[in-house]
Structure formats: structure tokens, C-alpha cells
Amino acid sequence: MQLDAFLKKLDHGRIVEAIRSAEALSRGEIRIHVSHRAVDDAQAAAAREFEKLGMTATKERNGVLLYVAPKVRRFAVIGDIGIHDKGGRDVWPRVAALLEAAFREGRYTDGLVEAVAQTGDLLAQHFPRTSGADVNELPNQISEDR
């Protein structure tokens, strides 16, 4: 899919609100990144972007990145070590399956919103919001590379 067409189909406001709502339930951080590049290995590209976005700098190492490369119709879900220590790496295939099903139907915003909600539920289970104020350590906006 052409990148511009993909981006135009996204309801950015709805996605950002989903991130905000999901993060309100936990101490975790969720980001979405859309790549303009034709990547061969989405998982490796997501890992590189995870580092570039500073997602390893969260206090509890509990960030999750949903990485989408529409040009080559690939995506990846990657979490930091803190979430892996508690939830294991095998939780991401469920989030990926949800994204894949929605994307196949052309429901890009719905897929991302649903994946964010599912990720938020997982983060809330392992990193529940505490009585103290939580700091939003990473921006909720969708990032893009050029």
C-alpha cells in the first residue's frame, strides 16, 4: 500500500486517544511508528526504531512499540525488557494477529486502536496504575520516519 494512502486512512485523533486511555490504566508506555521505508525484516527495523525513539529509557522498561511499514505490508510489535520479564514475549503474537486481521480488512485505525487497547490491558495487568501520579514518559503521537 502506498504510504500516503495508508496515512490518510488513519484517524490520528482516535488513535492518540486510544493510547492515552490505555496508558491511563497502567504505568506503561505505548507508541506507534509508521515507517516510510521498504523494510525486509520488520522485527529488526522495529527494534532499531525502539532504540531511536528512546523507548528503552522508561523508568520501568515497560514500553511497547507497534511498528507499521505499509509500503511492504509488514508490521511488528516489540516490548521492552520490563514487560518481557513479567509477561513474556509470547504475548505479542496475539496483538499481531489482531492487527493482521484488521489490516487485511482495510480497518487500519480499528486495528491499531484494538491493538493499543489489548496492549494497555496487558500493561495494566503487570504495571497497574498506582496511587501516585504517573508521568507520561513518551509522546502519544504517531511517529514517522522520512
CSV table of N, CA and C in Angstrom, one decimal:
chain,number,residue,atom,x,y,z
A,1,MET,N,0.8,-1.2,0.0
A,1,MET,CA,0.0,0.0,0.0
A,1,MET,C,0.9,1.2,0.0
A,2,GLN,N,0.5,2.2,-0.7
A,2,GLN,CA,1.2,3.5,-0.7
A,2,GLN,C,1.1,4.2,0.6
A,3,LEU,N,2.2,4.7,1.1
A,3,LEU,CA,2.2,5.3,2.4
A,3,LEU,C,1.2,6.4,2.6
A,4,ASP,N,1.2,7.3,1.6
A,4,ASP,CA,0.2,8.4,1.8
A,4,ASP,C,-1.2,8.0,1.9
A,5,ALA,N,-1.6,6.9,1.1
A,5,ALA,CA,-2.9,6.4,1.2
A,5,ALA,C,-3.2,5.8,2.6
A,6,PHE,N,-2.2,5.1,3.1
A,6,PHE,CA,-2.3,4.5,4.5
A,6,PHE,C,-2.5,5.6,5.5
A,7,LEU,N,-1.6,6.6,5.5
A,7,LEU,CA,-1.7,7.7,6.5
A,7,LEU,C,-3.0,8.4,6.4
A,8,LYS,N,-3.5,8.6,5.2
A,8,LYS,CA,-4.8,9.3,5.1
A,8,LYS,C,-6.0,8.5,5.6
A,9,LYS,N,-5.8,7.2,5.6
A,9,LYS,CA,-6.9,6.4,6.2
A,9,LYS,C,-6.9,6.3,7.7
A,10,LEU,N,-5.8,6.8,8.3
A,10,LEU,CA,-5.7,6.7,9.8
A,10,LEU,C,-6.5,7.9,10.4
A,11,ASP,N,-7.2,7.6,11.5
A,11,ASP,CA,-7.8,8.6,12.3
A,11,ASP,C,-6.8,8.9,13.4
A,12,HIS,N,-5.9,9.8,13.2
A,12,HIS,CA,-4.9,10.1,14.2
A,12,HIS,C,-5.4,10.4,15.6
A,13,GLY,N,-6.5,11.3,15.6
A,13,GLY,CA,-7.0,11.7,16.9
A,13,GLY,C,-7.6,10.5,17.7
A,14,ARG,N,-8.2,9.6,17.0
A,14,ARG,CA,-8.8,8.4,17.6
A,14,ARG,C,-7.7,7.5,18.2
A,15,ILE,N,-6.6,7.3,17.4
A,15,ILE,CA,-5.5,6.5,17.8
A,15,ILE,C,-4.8,7.1,19.0
A,16,VAL,N,-4.5,8.4,19.0
A,16,VAL,CA,-3.9,9.1,20.1
A,16,VAL,C,-4.7,9.0,21.3
A,17,GLU,N,-6.0,9.1,21.2
A,17,GLU,CA,-6.9,9.0,22.4
A,17,GLU,C,-6.9,7.5,22.9
A,18,ALA,N,-6.8,6.5,22.0
A,18,ALA,CA,-6.7,5.2,22.5
A,18,ALA,C,-5.4,4.9,23.3
A,19,ILE,N,-4.3,5.5,22.8
A,19,ILE,CA,-3.0,5.4,23.5
A,19,ILE,C,-3.2,6.1,24.9
A,20,ARG,N,-3.7,7.3,24.9
A,20,ARG,CA,-3.9,8.0,26.2
A,20,ARG,C,-4.8,7.2,27.2
A,21,SER,N,-5.9,6.6,26.7
A,21,SER,CA,-6.8,5.8,27.5
A,21,SER,C,-6.1,4.5,28.0
A,22,ALA,N,-5.3,3.9,27.1
A,22,ALA,CA,-4.7,2.6,27.5
A,22,ALA,C,-3.6,2.9,28.6
A,23,GLU,N,-2.9,4.0,28.4
A,23,GLU,CA,-1.8,4.4,29.3
A,23,GLU,C,-2.4,4.9,30.7
A,24,ALA,N,-3.6,5.3,30.7
A,24,ALA,CA,-4.2,5.8,31.9
A,24,ALA,C,-4.5,4.6,32.9
A,25,LEU,N,-4.5,3.4,32.4
A,25,LEU,CA,-4.7,2.2,33.2
A,25,LEU,C,-3.5,1.6,33.8
A,26,SER,N,-2.3,2.1,33.3
A,26,SER,CA,-1.1,1.5,33.8
A,26,SER,C,0.1,2.5,33.9
A,27,ARG,N,1.2,2.0,34.2
A,27,ARG,CA,2.4,2.8,34.3
A,27,ARG,C,3.3,2.6,33.0
A,28,GLY,N,2.7,1.8,32.0
A,28,GLY,CA,3.4,1.5,30.8
A,28,GLY,C,3.3,2.6,29.8
A,29,GLU,N,4.1,2.5,28.7
A,29,GLU,CA,4.1,3.4,27.6
A,29,GLU,C,3.9,2.7,26.3
A,30,ILE,N,3.1,3.3,25.4
A,30,ILE,CA,2.8,2.7,24.1
A,30,ILE,C,3.0,3.7,23.0
A,31,ARG,N,3.7,3.3,22.0
A,31,ARG,CA,3.9,4.2,20.8
A,31,ARG,C,3.6,3.5,19.6
A,32,ILE,N,3.3,4.2,18.6
A,32,ILE,CA,3.0,3.7,17.2
A,32,ILE,C,4.0,4.5,16.3
A,33,HIS,N,4.7,3.7,15.4
A,33,HIS,CA,5.6,4.3,14.5
A,33,HIS,C,5.2,3.8,13.1
A,34,VAL,N,5.1,4.7,12.1
A,34,VAL,CA,4.9,4.3,10.7
A,34,VAL,C,6.1,4.6,9.9
A,35,SER,N,6.7,3.6,9.3
A,35,SER,CA,7.9,3.7,8.5
A,35,SER,C,7.6,4.0,7.1
A,36,HIS,N,8.4,4.9,6.5
A,36,HIS,CA,8.3,5.2,5.1
A,36,HIS,C,9.2,4.3,4.2
A,37,ARG,N,9.9,3.4,4.9
A,37,ARG,CA,10.9,2.6,4.2
A,37,ARG,C,10.4,1.3,3.8
A,38,ALA,N,11.0,0.7,2.9
A,38,ALA,CA,10.7,-0.7,2.5
A,38,ALA,C,11.7,-1.6,3.3
A,39,VAL,N,11.2,-2.2,4.4
A,39,VAL,CA,12.0,-3.0,5.2
A,39,VAL,C,11.8,-4.5,4.9
A,40,ASP,N,12.9,-5.2,5.0
A,40,ASP,CA,12.9,-6.6,4.8
A,40,ASP,C,12.4,-7.4,6.1
A,41,ASP,N,12.9,-6.9,7.2
A,41,ASP,CA,12.7,-7.6,8.5
A,41,ASP,C,12.0,-6.5,9.4
A,42,ALA,N,10.7,-6.6,9.6
A,42,ALA,CA,10.0,-5.6,10.4
A,42,ALA,C,10.4,-5.7,11.8
A,43,GLN,N,10.7,-6.9,12.3
A,43,GLN,CA,11.1,-7.1,13.7
A,43,GLN,C,12.4,-6.3,14.0
A,44,ALA,N,13.4,-6.5,13.1
A,44,ALA,CA,14.7,-5.9,13.3
A,44,ALA,C,14.5,-4.4,13.2
A,45,ALA,N,13.7,-3.9,12.2
A,45,ALA,CA,13.5,-2.5,12.0
A,45,ALA,C,12.8,-1.9,13.2
A,46,ALA,N,11.9,-2.6,13.8
A,46,ALA,CA,11.2,-2.1,15.0
A,46,ALA,C,12.1,-2.0,16.1
A,47,ALA,N,13.0,-3.0,16.3
A,47,ALA,CA,14.0,-2.9,17.4
A,47,ALA,C,14.9,-1.7,17.2
A,48,ARG,N,15.3,-1.4,16.0
A,48,ARG,CA,16.1,-0.2,15.8
A,48,ARG,C,15.4,1.1,16.1
A,49,GLU,N,14.1,1.1,15.7
A,49,GLU,CA,13.3,2.3,15.9
A,49,GLU,C,13.0,2.4,17.4
A,50,PHE,N,12.8,1.3,18.1
A,50,PHE,CA,12.5,1.3,19.5
A,50,PHE,C,13.7,2.1,20.3
A,51,GLU,N,14.9,1.8,19.9
A,51,GLU,CA,16.1,2.5,20.4
A,51,GLU,C,16.1,4.0,20.1
A,52,LYS,N,15.8,4.2,18.8
A,52,LYS,CA,15.9,5.6,18.3
A,52,LYS,C,14.8,6.5,19.0
A,53,LEU,N,13.7,5.9,19.3
A,53,LEU,CA,12.6,6.7,19.9
A,53,LEU,C,12.8,6.8,21.4
A,54,GLY,N,13.9,6.3,21.9
A,54,GLY,CA,14.2,6.4,23.4
A,54,GLY,C,13.3,5.5,24.3
A,55,MET,N,12.7,4.5,23.7
A,55,MET,CA,11.8,3.7,24.5
A,55,MET,C,12.5,2.8,25.5
A,56,THR,N,13.8,2.7,25.5
A,56,THR,CA,14.5,1.9,26.5
A,56,THR,C,14.8,2.8,27.7
A,57,ALA,N,14.4,4.1,27.6
A,57,ALA,CA,14.8,5.0,28.7
A,57,ALA,C,13.6,5.2,29.7
A,58,THR,N,12.6,4.4,29.6
A,58,THR,CA,11.5,4.5,30.6
A,58,THR,C,12.0,3.9,31.9
A,59,LYS,N,11.4,4.5,32.9
A,59,LYS,CA,11.9,4.1,34.3
A,59,LYS,C,11.8,2.6,34.6
A,60,GLU,N,10.6,2.0,34.2
A,60,GLU,CA,10.4,0.6,34.4
A,60,GLU,C,10.7,-0.3,33.2
A,61,ARG,N,11.2,0.3,32.2
A,61,ARG,CA,11.5,-0.5,30.9
A,61,ARG,C,10.2,-1.3,30.5
A,62,ASN,N,9.1,-0.5,30.4
A,62,ASN,CA,7.8,-1.1,30.1
A,62,ASN,C,7.1,-0.5,28.9
A,63,GLY,N,7.9,-0.1,27.9
A,63,GLY,CA,7.4,0.5,26.7
A,63,GLY,C,7.1,-0.6,25.7
A,64,VAL,N,6.1,-0.3,24.8
A,64,VAL,CA,5.7,-1.2,23.8
A,64,VAL,C,5.5,-0.4,22.5
A,65,LEU,N,6.1,-0.9,21.4
A,65,LEU,CA,6.1,-0.2,20.1
A,65,LEU,C,5.3,-1.0,19.1
A,66,LEU,N,4.3,-0.4,18.5
A,66,LEU,CA,3.6,-1.0,17.3
A,66,LEU,C,4.2,-0.3,16.1
A,67,TYR,N,4.9,-1.1,15.3
A,67,TYR,CA,5.7,-0.6,14.2
A,67,TYR,C,5.0,-1.1,12.9
A,68,VAL,N,4.7,-0.1,12.0
A,68,VAL,CA,4.0,-0.5,10.8
A,68,VAL,C,4.8,0.1,9.6
A,69,ALA,N,5.0,-0.8,8.6
A,69,ALA,CA,5.7,-0.4,7.3
A,69,ALA,C,4.7,-0.7,6.2
A,70,PRO,N,3.8,0.2,5.9
A,70,PRO,CA,2.8,-0.1,4.9
A,70,PRO,C,3.3,-0.3,3.5
A,71,LYS,N,4.4,0.3,3.2
A,71,LYS,CA,5.0,0.2,1.8
A,71,LYS,C,5.2,-1.3,1.4
A,72,VAL,N,5.6,-2.1,2.4
A,72,VAL,CA,5.9,-3.5,2.2
A,72,VAL,C,4.8,-4.4,3.0
A,73,ARG,N,3.8,-3.8,3.5
A,73,ARG,CA,2.8,-4.5,4.2
A,73,ARG,C,3.3,-5.4,5.3
A,74,ARG,N,4.1,-4.8,6.2
A,74,ARG,CA,4.7,-5.5,7.3
A,74,ARG,C,4.5,-4.7,8.6
A,75,PHE,N,4.5,-5.4,9.7
A,75,PHE,CA,4.4,-4.7,11.0
A,75,PHE,C,5.1,-5.6,12.0
A,76,ALA,N,5.3,-5.0,13.2
A,76,ALA,CA,5.9,-5.8,14.3
A,76,ALA,C,5.4,-5.1,15.6
A,77,VAL,N,5.4,-5.9,16.6
A,77,VAL,CA,5.1,-5.5,18.0
A,77,VAL,C,6.3,-5.8,18.8
A,78,ILE,N,6.8,-4.9,19.5
A,78,ILE,CA,8.0,-5.1,20.3
A,78,ILE,C,7.9,-4.4,21.7
A,79,GLY,N,8.3,-5.1,22.7
A,79,GLY,CA,8.2,-4.6,24.1
A,79,GLY,C,9.6,-4.6,24.7
A,80,ASP,N,9.7,-3.8,25.7
A,80,ASP,CA,11.0,-3.6,26.4
A,80,ASP,C,11.2,-4.8,27.4
A,81,ILE,N,12.3,-4.8,28.0
A,81,ILE,CA,12.7,-6.0,28.9
A,81,ILE,C,11.8,-6.0,30.1
A,82,GLY,N,11.3,-4.9,30.6
A,82,GLY,CA,10.5,-4.9,31.8
A,82,GLY,C,9.2,-5.7,31.6
A,83,ILE,N,8.6,-5.5,30.5
A,83,ILE,CA,7.3,-6.2,30.2
A,83,ILE,C,7.6,-7.6,29.8
A,84,HIS,N,8.7,-7.9,29.2
A,84,HIS,CA,9.1,-9.3,28.9
A,84,HIS,C,9.3,-10.1,30.2
A,85,ASP,N,10.0,-9.5,31.1
A,85,ASP,CA,10.2,-10.1,32.4
A,85,ASP,C,9.0,-10.6,33.1
A,86,LYS,N,7.9,-9.8,32.9
A,86,LYS,CA,6.6,-10.1,33.6
A,86,LYS,C,5.6,-10.8,32.7
A,87,GLY,N,5.6,-10.5,31.5
A,87,GLY,CA,4.5,-11.1,30.6
A,87,GLY,C,5.0,-12.0,29.6
A,88,GLY,N,6.3,-12.1,29.4
A,88,GLY,CA,6.9,-13.0,28.4
A,88,GLY,C,6.7,-12.4,27.0
A,89,ARG,N,7.5,-12.9,26.1
A,89,ARG,CA,7.5,-12.5,24.7
A,89,ARG,C,6.3,-13.1,23.9
A,90,ASP,N,5.7,-14.1,24.4
A,90,ASP,CA,4.7,-14.8,23.6
A,90,ASP,C,3.3,-14.0,23.6
A,91,VAL,N,3.2,-12.9,24.3
A,91,VAL,CA,2.0,-12.1,24.3
A,91,VAL,C,1.9,-11.3,23.0
A,92,TRP,N,3.0,-11.0,22.3
A,92,TRP,CA,2.9,-10.1,21.1
A,92,TRP,C,2.3,-10.8,19.9
A,93,PRO,N,2.4,-12.1,19.7
A,93,PRO,CA,1.7,-12.7,18.6
A,93,PRO,C,0.2,-12.5,18.6
A,94,ARG,N,-0.4,-12.5,19.8
A,94,ARG,CA,-1.8,-12.2,19.9
A,94,ARG,C,-2.2,-10.8,19.4
A,95,VAL,N,-1.4,-9.8,19.8
A,95,VAL,CA,-1.6,-8.5,19.4
A,95,VAL,C,-1.3,-8.4,17.9
A,96,ALA,N,-0.3,-9.0,17.4
A,96,ALA,CA,0.0,-9.1,16.0
A,96,ALA,C,-1.1,-9.7,15.2
A,97,ALA,N,-1.7,-10.8,15.7
A,97,ALA,CA,-2.8,-11.4,15.0
A,97,ALA,C,-4.0,-10.5,14.9
A,98,LEU,N,-4.3,-9.8,15.9
A,98,LEU,CA,-5.4,-8.8,15.9
A,98,LEU,C,-5.1,-7.7,14.8
A,99,LEU,N,-3.9,-7.2,14.8
A,99,LEU,CA,-3.5,-6.2,13.8
A,99,LEU,C,-3.7,-6.8,12.4
A,100,GLU,N,-3.2,-8.0,12.2
A,100,GLU,CA,-3.2,-8.6,10.9
A,100,GLU,C,-4.6,-8.8,10.3
A,101,ALA,N,-5.5,-9.2,11.2
A,101,ALA,CA,-6.9,-9.4,10.8
A,101,ALA,C,-7.5,-8.1,10.4
A,102,ALA,N,-7.3,-7.1,11.2
A,102,ALA,CA,-8.0,-5.8,10.9
A,102,ALA,C,-7.3,-5.2,9.6
A,103,PHE,N,-6.0,-5.3,9.5
A,103,PHE,CA,-5.4,-4.7,8.3
A,103,PHE,C,-5.8,-5.4,7.0
A,104,ARG,N,-6.0,-6.7,7.1
A,104,ARG,CA,-6.4,-7.4,5.9
A,104,ARG,C,-7.8,-7.0,5.4
A,105,GLU,N,-8.6,-6.5,6.4
A,105,GLU,CA,-9.9,-6.0,6.0
A,105,GLU,C,-9.9,-4.5,5.7
A,106,GLY,N,-8.7,-3.9,5.8
A,106,GLY,CA,-8.6,-2.5,5.5
A,106,GLY,C,-9.1,-1.6,6.6
A,107,ARG,N,-9.2,-2.2,7.8
A,107,ARG,CA,-9.6,-1.4,9.0
A,107,ARG,C,-8.3,-1.0,9.8
A,108,TYR,N,-7.6,-0.1,9.3
A,108,TYR,CA,-6.3,0.3,9.8
A,108,TYR,C,-6.4,1.0,11.2
A,109,THR,N,-7.3,2.0,11.3
A,109,THR,CA,-7.5,2.7,12.5
A,109,THR,C,-8.0,1.7,13.6
A,110,ASP,N,-9.1,0.9,13.2
A,110,ASP,CA,-9.6,0.0,14.1
A,110,ASP,C,-8.6,-1.0,14.6
A,111,GLY,N,-7.8,-1.5,13.7
A,111,GLY,CA,-6.7,-2.5,14.1
A,111,GLY,C,-5.8,-1.9,15.1
A,112,LEU,N,-5.3,-0.6,14.8
A,112,LEU,CA,-4.4,0.0,15.8
A,112,LEU,C,-5.0,0.3,17.1
A,113,VAL,N,-6.2,0.8,17.1
A,113,VAL,CA,-7.0,1.1,18.3
A,113,VAL,C,-7.2,-0.2,19.1
A,114,GLU,N,-7.6,-1.3,18.5
A,114,GLU,CA,-7.8,-2.6,19.2
A,114,GLU,C,-6.4,-3.1,19.7
A,115,ALA,N,-5.4,-3.0,19.0
A,115,ALA,CA,-4.1,-3.5,19.4
A,115,ALA,C,-3.6,-2.6,20.6
A,116,VAL,N,-3.8,-1.3,20.5
A,116,VAL,CA,-3.4,-0.5,21.7
A,116,VAL,C,-4.2,-0.8,22.9
A,117,ALA,N,-5.5,-1.1,22.8
A,117,ALA,CA,-6.3,-1.5,23.9
A,117,ALA,C,-5.8,-2.8,24.5
A,118,GLN,N,-5.6,-3.8,23.7
A,118,GLN,CA,-5.1,-5.0,24.2
A,118,GLN,C,-3.7,-4.9,24.8
A,119,THR,N,-2.9,-4.1,24.3
A,119,THR,CA,-1.6,-3.8,24.9
A,119,THR,C,-1.7,-3.1,26.2
A,120,GLY,N,-2.7,-2.2,26.3
A,120,GLY,CA,-3.0,-1.4,27.5
A,120,GLY,C,-3.4,-2.4,28.6
A,121,ASP,N,-4.3,-3.3,28.2
A,121,ASP,CA,-4.8,-4.3,29.2
A,121,ASP,C,-3.6,-5.1,29.8
A,122,LEU,N,-2.7,-5.5,28.9
A,122,LEU,CA,-1.6,-6.3,29.3
A,122,LEU,C,-0.7,-5.5,30.3
A,123,LEU,N,-0.4,-4.2,29.9
A,123,LEU,CA,0.4,-3.4,30.8
A,123,LEU,C,-0.3,-3.1,32.1
A,124,ALA,N,-1.6,-3.0,32.1
A,124,ALA,CA,-2.4,-2.7,33.3
A,124,ALA,C,-2.3,-4.0,34.3
A,125,GLN,N,-2.2,-5.1,33.7
A,125,GLN,CA,-2.1,-6.4,34.4
A,125,GLN,C,-0.8,-6.5,35.2
A,126,HIS,N,0.3,-6.1,34.5
A,126,HIS,CA,1.6,-6.2,35.0
A,126,HIS,C,2.2,-4.9,35.6
A,127,PHE,N,1.7,-3.8,35.2
A,127,PHE,CA,2.2,-2.5,35.7
A,127,PHE,C,1.0,-1.6,36.0
A,128,PRO,N,0.1,-2.0,37.0
A,128,PRO,CA,-1.1,-1.3,37.3
A,128,PRO,C,-0.8,0.1,37.7
A,129,ARG,N,-1.7,1.0,37.5
A,129,ARG,CA,-1.5,2.4,37.9
A,129,ARG,C,-1.5,2.4,39.4
A,130,THR,N,-0.6,3.2,40.0
A,130,THR,CA,-0.6,3.3,41.5
A,130,THR,C,-1.2,4.6,41.9
A,131,SER,N,-1.3,4.8,43.2
A,131,SER,CA,-1.9,6.0,43.7
A,131,SER,C,-1.1,7.2,43.4
A,132,GLY,N,0.2,7.1,43.2
A,132,GLY,CA,1.0,8.3,42.9
A,132,GLY,C,0.8,8.7,41.5
A,133,ALA,N,1.1,9.9,41.2
A,133,ALA,CA,1.0,10.5,39.8
A,133,ALA,C,1.9,9.8,38.9
A,134,ASP,N,1.4,9.4,37.7
A,134,ASP,CA,2.2,8.7,36.7
A,134,ASP,C,2.7,9.8,35.7
A,135,VAL,N,3.9,9.7,35.3
A,135,VAL,CA,4.5,10.6,34.3
A,135,VAL,C,4.4,10.0,33.0
A,136,ASN,N,3.9,10.7,32.0
A,136,ASN,CA,3.9,10.3,30.6
A,136,ASN,C,5.3,10.4,30.1
A,137,GLU,N,6.0,9.3,30.0
A,137,GLU,CA,7.4,9.4,29.7
A,137,GLU,C,7.7,9.6,28.2
A,138,LEU,N,6.8,9.2,27.4
A,138,LEU,CA,6.9,9.2,25.9
A,138,LEU,C,5.7,9.9,25.3
A,139,PRO,N,5.9,10.5,24.1
A,139,PRO,CA,4.8,11.2,23.4
A,139,PRO,C,3.8,10.1,23.0
A,140,ASN,N,2.5,10.5,22.9
A,140,ASN,CA,1.5,9.6,22.4
A,140,ASN,C,1.2,9.8,20.9
A,141,GLN,N,1.8,10.7,20.3
A,141,GLN,CA,1.6,10.9,18.9
A,141,GLN,C,2.2,9.8,18.0
A,142,ILE,N,1.6,9.6,16.9
A,142,ILE,CA,2.2,8.6,15.9
A,142,ILE,C,3.5,9.2,15.3
A,143,SER,N,4.5,8.5,15.4
A,143,SER,CA,5.8,9.0,14.8
A,143,SER,C,6.0,8.4,13.4
A,144,GLU,N,6.8,9.0,12.6
A,144,GLU,CA,7.1,8.6,11.3
A,144,GLU,C,8.6,8.8,11.0
A,145,ASP,N,9.1,8.0,10.1
A,145,ASP,CA,10.5,8.3,9.7
A,145,ASP,C,10.4,8.8,8.2
A,146,ARG,N,11.4,9.4,7.8
A,146,ARG,CA,11.4,10.0,6.4
A,146,ARG,C,12.5,9.4,5.6
